[in-house]
mmCIF file of C-alpha atoms in Angstrom:
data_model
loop_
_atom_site.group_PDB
_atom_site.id
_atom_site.type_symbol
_atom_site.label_atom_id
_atom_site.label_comp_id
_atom_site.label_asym_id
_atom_site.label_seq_id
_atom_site.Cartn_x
_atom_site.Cartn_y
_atom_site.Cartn_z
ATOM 1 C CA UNK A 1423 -14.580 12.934 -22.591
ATOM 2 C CA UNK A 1424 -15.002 13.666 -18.825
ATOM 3 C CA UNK A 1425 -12.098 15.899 -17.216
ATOM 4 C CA UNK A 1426 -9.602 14.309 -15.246
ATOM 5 C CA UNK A 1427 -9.544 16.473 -12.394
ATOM 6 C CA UNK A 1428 -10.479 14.153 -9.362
ATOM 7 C CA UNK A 1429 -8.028 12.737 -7.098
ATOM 8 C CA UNK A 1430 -8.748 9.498 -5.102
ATOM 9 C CA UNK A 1431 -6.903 8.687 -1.552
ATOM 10 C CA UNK A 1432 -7.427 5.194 -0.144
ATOM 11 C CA UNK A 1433 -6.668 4.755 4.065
ATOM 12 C CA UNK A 1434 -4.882 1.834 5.449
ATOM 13 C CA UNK A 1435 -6.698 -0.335 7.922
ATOM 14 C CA UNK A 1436 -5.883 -4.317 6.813
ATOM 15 C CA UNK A 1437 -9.340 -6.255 6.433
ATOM 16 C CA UNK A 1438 -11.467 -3.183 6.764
ATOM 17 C CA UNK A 1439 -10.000 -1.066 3.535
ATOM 18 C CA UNK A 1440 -12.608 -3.796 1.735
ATOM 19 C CA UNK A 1441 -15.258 -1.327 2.590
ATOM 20 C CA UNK A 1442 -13.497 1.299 -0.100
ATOM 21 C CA UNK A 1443 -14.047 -1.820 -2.786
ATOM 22 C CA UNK A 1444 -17.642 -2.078 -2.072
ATOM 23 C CA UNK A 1445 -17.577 1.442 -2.622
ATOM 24 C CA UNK A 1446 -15.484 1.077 -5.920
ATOM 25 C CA UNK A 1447 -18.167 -1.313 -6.660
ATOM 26 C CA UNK A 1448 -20.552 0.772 -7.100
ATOM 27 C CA UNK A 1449 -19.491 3.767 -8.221
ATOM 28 C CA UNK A 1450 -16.030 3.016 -10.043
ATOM 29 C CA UNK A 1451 -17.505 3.540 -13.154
ATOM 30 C CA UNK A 1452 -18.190 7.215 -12.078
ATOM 31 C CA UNK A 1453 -14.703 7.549 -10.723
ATOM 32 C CA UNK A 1454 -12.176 6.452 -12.929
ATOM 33 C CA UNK A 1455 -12.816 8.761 -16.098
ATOM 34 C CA UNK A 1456 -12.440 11.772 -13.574
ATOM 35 C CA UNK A 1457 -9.146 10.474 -11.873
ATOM 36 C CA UNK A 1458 -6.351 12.316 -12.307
ATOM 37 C CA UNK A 1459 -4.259 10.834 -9.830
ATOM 38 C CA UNK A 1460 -4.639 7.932 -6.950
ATOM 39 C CA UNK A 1461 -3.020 7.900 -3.368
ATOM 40 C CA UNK A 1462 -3.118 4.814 -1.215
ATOM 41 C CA UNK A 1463 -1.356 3.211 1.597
ATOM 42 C CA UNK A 1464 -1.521 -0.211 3.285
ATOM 43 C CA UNK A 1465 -4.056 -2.314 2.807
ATOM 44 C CA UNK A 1466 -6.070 0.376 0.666
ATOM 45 C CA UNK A 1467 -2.964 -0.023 -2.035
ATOM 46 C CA UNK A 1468 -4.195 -3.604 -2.184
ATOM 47 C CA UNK A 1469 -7.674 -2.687 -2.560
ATOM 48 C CA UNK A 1470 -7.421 -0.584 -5.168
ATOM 49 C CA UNK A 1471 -4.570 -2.079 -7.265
ATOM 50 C CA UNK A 1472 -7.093 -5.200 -6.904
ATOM 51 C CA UNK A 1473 -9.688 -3.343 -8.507
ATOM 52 C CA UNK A 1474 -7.757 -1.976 -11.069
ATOM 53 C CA UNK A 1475 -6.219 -5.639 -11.888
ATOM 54 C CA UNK A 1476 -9.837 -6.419 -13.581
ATOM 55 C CA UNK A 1477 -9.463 -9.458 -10.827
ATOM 56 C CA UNK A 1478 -11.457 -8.185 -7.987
ATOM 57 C CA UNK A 1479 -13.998 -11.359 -7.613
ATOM 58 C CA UNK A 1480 -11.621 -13.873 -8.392
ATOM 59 C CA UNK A 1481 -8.896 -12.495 -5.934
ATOM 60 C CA UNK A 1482 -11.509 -12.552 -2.826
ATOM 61 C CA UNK A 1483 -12.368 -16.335 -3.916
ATOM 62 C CA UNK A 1484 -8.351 -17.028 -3.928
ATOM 63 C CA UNK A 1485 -7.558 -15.062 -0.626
ATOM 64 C CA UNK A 1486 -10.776 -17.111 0.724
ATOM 65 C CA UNK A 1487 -9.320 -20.672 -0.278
ATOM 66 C CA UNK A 1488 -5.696 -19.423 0.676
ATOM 67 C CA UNK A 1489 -6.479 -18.678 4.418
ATOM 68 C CA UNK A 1490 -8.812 -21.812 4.973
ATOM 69 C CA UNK A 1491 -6.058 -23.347 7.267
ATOM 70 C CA UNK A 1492 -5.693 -20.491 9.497
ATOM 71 C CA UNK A 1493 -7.237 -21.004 12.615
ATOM 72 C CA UNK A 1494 -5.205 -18.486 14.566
ATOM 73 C CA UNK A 1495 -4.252 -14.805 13.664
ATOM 74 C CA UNK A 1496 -1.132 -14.674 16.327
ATOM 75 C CA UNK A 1497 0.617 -17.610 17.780
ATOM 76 C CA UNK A 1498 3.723 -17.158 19.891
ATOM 77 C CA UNK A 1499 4.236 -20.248 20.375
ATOM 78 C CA UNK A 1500 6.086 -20.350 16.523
ATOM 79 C CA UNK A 1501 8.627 -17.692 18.121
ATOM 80 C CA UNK A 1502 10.102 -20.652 19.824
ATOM 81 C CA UNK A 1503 10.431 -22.546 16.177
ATOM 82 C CA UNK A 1504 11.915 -20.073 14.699
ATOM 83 C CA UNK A 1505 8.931 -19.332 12.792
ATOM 84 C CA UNK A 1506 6.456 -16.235 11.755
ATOM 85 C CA UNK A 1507 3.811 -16.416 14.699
ATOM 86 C CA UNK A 1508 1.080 -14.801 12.155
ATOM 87 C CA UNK A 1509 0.231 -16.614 8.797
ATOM 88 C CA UNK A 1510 -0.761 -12.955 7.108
ATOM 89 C CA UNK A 1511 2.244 -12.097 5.063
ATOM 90 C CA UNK A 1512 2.419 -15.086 2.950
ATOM 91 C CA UNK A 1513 -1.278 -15.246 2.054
ATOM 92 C CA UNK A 1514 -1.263 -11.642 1.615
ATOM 93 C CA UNK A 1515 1.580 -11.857 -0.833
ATOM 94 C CA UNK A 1516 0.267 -14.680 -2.975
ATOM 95 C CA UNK A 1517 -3.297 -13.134 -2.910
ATOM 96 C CA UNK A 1518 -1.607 -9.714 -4.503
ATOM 97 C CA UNK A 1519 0.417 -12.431 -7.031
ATOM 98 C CA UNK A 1520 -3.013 -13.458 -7.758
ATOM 99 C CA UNK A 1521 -4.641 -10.313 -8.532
ATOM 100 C CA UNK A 1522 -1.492 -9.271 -10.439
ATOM 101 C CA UNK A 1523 -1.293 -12.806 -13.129
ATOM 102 C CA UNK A 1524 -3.179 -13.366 -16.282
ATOM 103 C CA UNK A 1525 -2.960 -9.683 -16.879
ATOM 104 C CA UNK A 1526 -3.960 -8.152 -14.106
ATOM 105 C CA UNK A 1527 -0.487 -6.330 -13.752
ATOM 106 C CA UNK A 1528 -0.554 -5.279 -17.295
ATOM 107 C CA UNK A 1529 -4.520 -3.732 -16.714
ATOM 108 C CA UNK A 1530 -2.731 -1.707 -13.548
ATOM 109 C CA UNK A 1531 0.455 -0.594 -15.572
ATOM 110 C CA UNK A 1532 -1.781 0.646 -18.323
ATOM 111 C CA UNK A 1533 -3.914 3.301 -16.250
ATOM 112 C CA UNK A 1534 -3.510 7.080 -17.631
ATOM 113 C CA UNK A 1535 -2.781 7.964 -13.689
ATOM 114 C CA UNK A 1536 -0.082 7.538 -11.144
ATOM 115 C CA UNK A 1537 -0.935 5.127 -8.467
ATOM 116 C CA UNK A 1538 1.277 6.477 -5.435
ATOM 117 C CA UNK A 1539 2.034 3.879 -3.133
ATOM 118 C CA UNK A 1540 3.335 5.265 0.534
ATOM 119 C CA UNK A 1541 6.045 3.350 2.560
ATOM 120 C CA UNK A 1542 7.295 4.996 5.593
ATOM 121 C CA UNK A 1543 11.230 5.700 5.671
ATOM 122 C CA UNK A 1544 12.541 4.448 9.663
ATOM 123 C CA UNK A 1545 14.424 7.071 11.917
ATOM 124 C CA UNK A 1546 17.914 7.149 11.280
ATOM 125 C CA UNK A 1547 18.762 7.340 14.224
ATOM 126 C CA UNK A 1548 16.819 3.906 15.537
ATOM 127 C CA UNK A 1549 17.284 0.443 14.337
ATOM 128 C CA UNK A 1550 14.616 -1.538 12.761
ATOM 129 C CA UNK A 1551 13.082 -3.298 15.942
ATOM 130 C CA UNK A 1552 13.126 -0.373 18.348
ATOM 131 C CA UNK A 1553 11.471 1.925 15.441
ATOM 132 C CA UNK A 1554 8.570 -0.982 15.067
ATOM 133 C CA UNK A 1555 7.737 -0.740 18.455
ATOM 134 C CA UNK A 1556 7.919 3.407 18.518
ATOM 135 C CA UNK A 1557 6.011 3.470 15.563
ATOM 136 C CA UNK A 1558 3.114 1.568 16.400
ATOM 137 C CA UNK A 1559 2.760 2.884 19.836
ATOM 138 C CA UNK A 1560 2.692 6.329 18.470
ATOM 139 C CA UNK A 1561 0.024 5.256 16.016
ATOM 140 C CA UNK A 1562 -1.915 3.825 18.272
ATOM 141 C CA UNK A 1563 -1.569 6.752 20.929
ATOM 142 C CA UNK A 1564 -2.538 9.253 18.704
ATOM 143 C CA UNK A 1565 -5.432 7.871 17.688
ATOM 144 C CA UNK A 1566 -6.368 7.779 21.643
ATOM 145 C CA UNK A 1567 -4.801 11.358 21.744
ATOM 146 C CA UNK A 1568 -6.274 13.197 18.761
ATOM 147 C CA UNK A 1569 -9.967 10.786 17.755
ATOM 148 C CA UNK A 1570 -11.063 13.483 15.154
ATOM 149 C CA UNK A 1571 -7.842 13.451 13.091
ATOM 150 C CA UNK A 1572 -7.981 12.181 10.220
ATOM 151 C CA UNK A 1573 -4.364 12.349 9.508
ATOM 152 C CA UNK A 1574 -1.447 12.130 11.879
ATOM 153 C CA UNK A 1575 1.602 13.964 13.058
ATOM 154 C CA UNK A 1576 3.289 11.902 15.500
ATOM 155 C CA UNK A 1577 5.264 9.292 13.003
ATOM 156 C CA UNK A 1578 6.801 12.619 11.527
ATOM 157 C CA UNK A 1579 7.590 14.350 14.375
ATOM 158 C CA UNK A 1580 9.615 10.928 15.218
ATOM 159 C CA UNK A 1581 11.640 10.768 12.447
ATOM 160 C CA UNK A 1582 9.356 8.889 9.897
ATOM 161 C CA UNK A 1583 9.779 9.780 6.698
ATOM 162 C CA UNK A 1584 7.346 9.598 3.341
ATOM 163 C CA UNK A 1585 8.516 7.573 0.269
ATOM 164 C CA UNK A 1586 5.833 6.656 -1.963
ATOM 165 C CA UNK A 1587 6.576 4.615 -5.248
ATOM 166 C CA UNK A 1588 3.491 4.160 -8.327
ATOM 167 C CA UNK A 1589 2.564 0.881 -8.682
ATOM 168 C CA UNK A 1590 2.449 1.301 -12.499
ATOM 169 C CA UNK A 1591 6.456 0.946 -12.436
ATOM 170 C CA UNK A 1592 6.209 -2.602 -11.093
ATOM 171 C CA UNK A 1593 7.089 -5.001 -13.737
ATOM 172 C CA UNK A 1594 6.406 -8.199 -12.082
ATOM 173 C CA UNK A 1595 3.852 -9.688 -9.543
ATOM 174 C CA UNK A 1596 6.207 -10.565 -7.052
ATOM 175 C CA UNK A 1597 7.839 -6.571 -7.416
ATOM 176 C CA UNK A 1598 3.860 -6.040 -6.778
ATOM 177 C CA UNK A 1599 4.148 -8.163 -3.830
ATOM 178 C CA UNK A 1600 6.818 -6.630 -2.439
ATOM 179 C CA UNK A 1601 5.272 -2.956 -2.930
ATOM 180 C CA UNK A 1602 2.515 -3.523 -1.142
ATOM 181 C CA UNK A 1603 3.509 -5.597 1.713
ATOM 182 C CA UNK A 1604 6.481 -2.646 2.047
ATOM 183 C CA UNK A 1605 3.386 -0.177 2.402
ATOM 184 C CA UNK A 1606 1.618 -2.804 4.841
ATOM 185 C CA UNK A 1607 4.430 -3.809 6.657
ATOM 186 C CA UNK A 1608 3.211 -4.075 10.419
ATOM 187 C CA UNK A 1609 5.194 -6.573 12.164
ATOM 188 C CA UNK A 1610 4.550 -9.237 14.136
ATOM 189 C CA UNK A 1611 1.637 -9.522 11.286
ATOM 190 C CA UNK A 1612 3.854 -8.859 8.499
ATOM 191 C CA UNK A 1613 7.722 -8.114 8.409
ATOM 192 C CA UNK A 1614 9.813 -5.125 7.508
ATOM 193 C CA UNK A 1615 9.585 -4.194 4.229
ATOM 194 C CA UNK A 1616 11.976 -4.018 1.549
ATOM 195 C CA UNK A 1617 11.318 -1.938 -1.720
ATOM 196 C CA UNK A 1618 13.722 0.401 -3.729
ATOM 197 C CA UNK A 1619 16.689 -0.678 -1.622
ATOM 198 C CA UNK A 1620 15.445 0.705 1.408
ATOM 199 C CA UNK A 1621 13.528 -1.269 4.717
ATOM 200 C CA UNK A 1622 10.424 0.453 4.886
ATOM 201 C CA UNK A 1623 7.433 0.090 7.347
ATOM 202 C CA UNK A 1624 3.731 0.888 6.858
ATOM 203 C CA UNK A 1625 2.850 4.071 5.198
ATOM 204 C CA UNK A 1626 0.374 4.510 8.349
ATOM 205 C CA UNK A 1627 3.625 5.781 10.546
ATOM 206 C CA UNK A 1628 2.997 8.881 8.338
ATOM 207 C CA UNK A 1629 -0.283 9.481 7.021
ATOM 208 C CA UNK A 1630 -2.556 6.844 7.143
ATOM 209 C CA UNK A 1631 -4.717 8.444 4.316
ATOM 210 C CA UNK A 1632 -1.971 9.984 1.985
ATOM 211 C CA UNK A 1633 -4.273 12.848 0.560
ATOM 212 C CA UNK A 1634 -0.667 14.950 0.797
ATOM 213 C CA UNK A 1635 0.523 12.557 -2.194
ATOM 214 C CA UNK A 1636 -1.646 13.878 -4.872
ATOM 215 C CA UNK A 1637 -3.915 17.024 -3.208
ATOM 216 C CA UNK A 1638 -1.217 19.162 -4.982
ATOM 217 C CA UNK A 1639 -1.427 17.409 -8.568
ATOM 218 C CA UNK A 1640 -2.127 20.430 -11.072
ATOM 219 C CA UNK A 1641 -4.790 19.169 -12.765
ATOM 220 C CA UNK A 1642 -6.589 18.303 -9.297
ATOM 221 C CA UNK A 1643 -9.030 20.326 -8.551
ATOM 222 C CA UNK A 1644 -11.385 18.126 -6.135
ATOM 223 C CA UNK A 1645 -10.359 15.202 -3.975
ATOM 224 C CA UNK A 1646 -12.202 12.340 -2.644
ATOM 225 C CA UNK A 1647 -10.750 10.344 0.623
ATOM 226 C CA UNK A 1648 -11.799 6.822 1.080
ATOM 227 C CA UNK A 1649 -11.597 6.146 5.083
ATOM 228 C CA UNK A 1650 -11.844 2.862 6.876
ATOM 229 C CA UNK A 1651 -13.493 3.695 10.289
ATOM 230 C CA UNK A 1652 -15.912 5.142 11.514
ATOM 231 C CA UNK A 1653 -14.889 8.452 12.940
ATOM 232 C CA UNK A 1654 -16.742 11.310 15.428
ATOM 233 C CA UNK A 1655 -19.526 13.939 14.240
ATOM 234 C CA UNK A 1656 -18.379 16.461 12.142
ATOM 235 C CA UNK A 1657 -14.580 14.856 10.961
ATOM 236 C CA UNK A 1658 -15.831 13.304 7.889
ATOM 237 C CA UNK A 1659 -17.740 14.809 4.730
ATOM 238 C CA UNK A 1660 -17.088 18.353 2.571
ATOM 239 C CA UNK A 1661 -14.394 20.499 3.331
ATOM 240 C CA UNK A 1662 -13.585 22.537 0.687
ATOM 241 C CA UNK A 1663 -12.654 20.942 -2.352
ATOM 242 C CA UNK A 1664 -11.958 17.534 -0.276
ATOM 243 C CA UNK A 1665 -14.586 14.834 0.564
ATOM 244 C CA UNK A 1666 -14.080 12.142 3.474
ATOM 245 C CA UNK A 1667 -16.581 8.937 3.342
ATOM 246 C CA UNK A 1668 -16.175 7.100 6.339
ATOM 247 C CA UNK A 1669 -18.290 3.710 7.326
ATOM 248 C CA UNK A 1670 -21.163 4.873 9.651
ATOM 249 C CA UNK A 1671 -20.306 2.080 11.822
ATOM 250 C CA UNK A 1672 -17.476 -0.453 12.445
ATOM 251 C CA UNK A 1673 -16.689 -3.223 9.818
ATOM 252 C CA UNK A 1674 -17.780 -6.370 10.080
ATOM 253 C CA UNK A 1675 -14.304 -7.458 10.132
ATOM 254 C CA UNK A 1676 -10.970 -6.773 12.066
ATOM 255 C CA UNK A 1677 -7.870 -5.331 10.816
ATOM 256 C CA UNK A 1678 -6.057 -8.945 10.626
ATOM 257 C CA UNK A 1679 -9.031 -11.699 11.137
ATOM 258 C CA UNK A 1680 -7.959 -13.918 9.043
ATOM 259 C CA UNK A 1681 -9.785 -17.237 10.261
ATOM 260 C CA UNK A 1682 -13.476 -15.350 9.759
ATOM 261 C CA UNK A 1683 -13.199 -14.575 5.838
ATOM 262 C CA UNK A 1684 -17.085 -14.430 5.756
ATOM 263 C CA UNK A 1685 -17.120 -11.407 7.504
ATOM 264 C CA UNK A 1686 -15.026 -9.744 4.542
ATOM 265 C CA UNK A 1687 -17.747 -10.590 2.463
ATOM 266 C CA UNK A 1688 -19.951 -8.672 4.768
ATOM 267 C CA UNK A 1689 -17.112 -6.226 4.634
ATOM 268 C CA UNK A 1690 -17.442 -5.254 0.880
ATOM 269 C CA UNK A 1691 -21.430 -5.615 0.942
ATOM 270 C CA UNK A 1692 -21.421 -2.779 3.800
ATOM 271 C CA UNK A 1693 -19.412 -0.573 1.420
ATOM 272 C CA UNK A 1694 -21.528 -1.026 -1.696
ATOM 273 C CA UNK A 1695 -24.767 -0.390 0.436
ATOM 274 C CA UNK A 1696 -23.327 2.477 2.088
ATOM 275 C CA UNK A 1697 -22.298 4.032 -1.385
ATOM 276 C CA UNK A 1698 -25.842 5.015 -1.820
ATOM 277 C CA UNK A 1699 -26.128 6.598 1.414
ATOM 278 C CA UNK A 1700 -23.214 8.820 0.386
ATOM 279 C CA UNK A 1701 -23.958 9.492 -3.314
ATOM 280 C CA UNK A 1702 -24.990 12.761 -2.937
ATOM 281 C CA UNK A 1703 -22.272 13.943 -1.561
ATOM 282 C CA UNK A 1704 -19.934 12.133 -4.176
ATOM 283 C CA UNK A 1705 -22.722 13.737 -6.940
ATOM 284 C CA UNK A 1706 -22.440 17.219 -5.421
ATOM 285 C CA UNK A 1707 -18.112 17.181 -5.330
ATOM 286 C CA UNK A 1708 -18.030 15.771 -9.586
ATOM 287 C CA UNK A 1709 -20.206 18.136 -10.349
#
């Protein structure tokens, strides 16, 4: 039997984490009898608690027939209704549902490895919508700021705080649901989270891929981070006992296109051709 010494760390990044299950694709079979312990935030949780539901090809064909009357990723014009302006948090929650029913949930609870979850904690000392709109813009301004880091400081620094939960705890699709739209939660898209009794936003504010969740697990010894974006020479591949795959070029799809779902298609393909272009590295870090 293989040693379980690898640890697996899954970036946010909405539509485009689909490139990490092209990836799985491929070489999940190689992966998951070395995995000691799994890190994901955002839309990477739903990626890879999709893969582990067993439900993979069947969830894509539901989220594809749940979006087809989405036309529009943001309207405003809802505000005035009283109403979400973006359709993504209720297909995203019923595609998760999905993934989790007819034993998907049980295949997820059952893995011999924690699958950490991260939520970001809001400042105490700023209320909800004021630490949305700090949040983001320091997300956003760091990437500007700092293009070669992989992960962030700024949420910290601003009061953000880590709390990461393992998926294998939930014991219900909708507590599922509510886990990984907590981890996601990147309003006007999708609300505030709630999980654990606390209102939590997306894991991003903190580390967008949460390699600090599980780098330190003791039987560890090698750790492979699955990014989203393409980022400059030199950030991405060995260093040390940690390798970053990144897409050699930008998705097909945005973070929250919803009304293109071909392009997530093209998504996943991209991954599971590019996971030959990178096997030797991922060969050279099991060995």
């Amino acid at each position: 039997m293989a040693q379980r010494n690898l640890s697996l760390t899954f970036a946010g990044g909405g539509n485009r984490a689909f490139y990490q299950l092209g990836l799985l694709n491929r070489w999940g079979p190689r992966l998951l009898p070395r995995t000691a312990a799994v890190a994901a935030c955002s839309a990477g949780a739903c990626v890879v608690a999709t893969y582990l539901s067993g439900r993979a090809e069947a969830t894509h064909a539901f989220w594809r027939e749940r979006r087809a009357h989405v036309t529009r990723n943001l309207d405003l014009s809802k505000l005035l209704k009283g109403q979400r302006p973006a359709p993504h948090a209720e297909v995203y929650r019923d595609t998760i549902e999905f993934a989790a029913a007819d034993g998907g949930l049980e295949r997820i609870r059952q893995q011999p490895f924690p699958i950490y979850v991260l939520t970001a904690r809001l400042p105490r000392w700023l209320p909800a919508g004021p630490a949305v709109a700090l949040g983001l813009g320091a997300y956003n301004l760091e990437k500007r700021l700092r293009p070669r880091a992989i992960h962030p400081r700024f949420g910290r620094r601003l009061g953000f705080e880590p709390q990461a939960f393992d998926a294998r705890e939930c014991e219900t699709p909708e507590q599922l649901g509510d886990l990984l739209l907590a981890s996601a939660a990147t309003p006007p898209f999708t609300p505030v989270g709630e999980y654990g009794g606390r209102r939590l936003l997306d894991g991003g504010m903190v580390d967008n891929a949460p390699l600090f969740l599980v780098e330190s697990h003791p039987d560890a010894d090698r750790h492979l981070v699955l990014l989203t974006r393409p980022y400059p020479d030199g950030v991405t591949g060995r260093a040390g006992a940690r390798l970053y795959i990144a897409p050699t070029r930008p998705t097909p799809i945005d973070r929250w296109d919803y009304t293109r779902p071909h392009l997530l298609a093209e998504t996943i393909a991209l991954g599971e051709t590019e996971a030959g272009y990178f096997d030797s590295e991922l060969s050279t870090l099991l060995a």
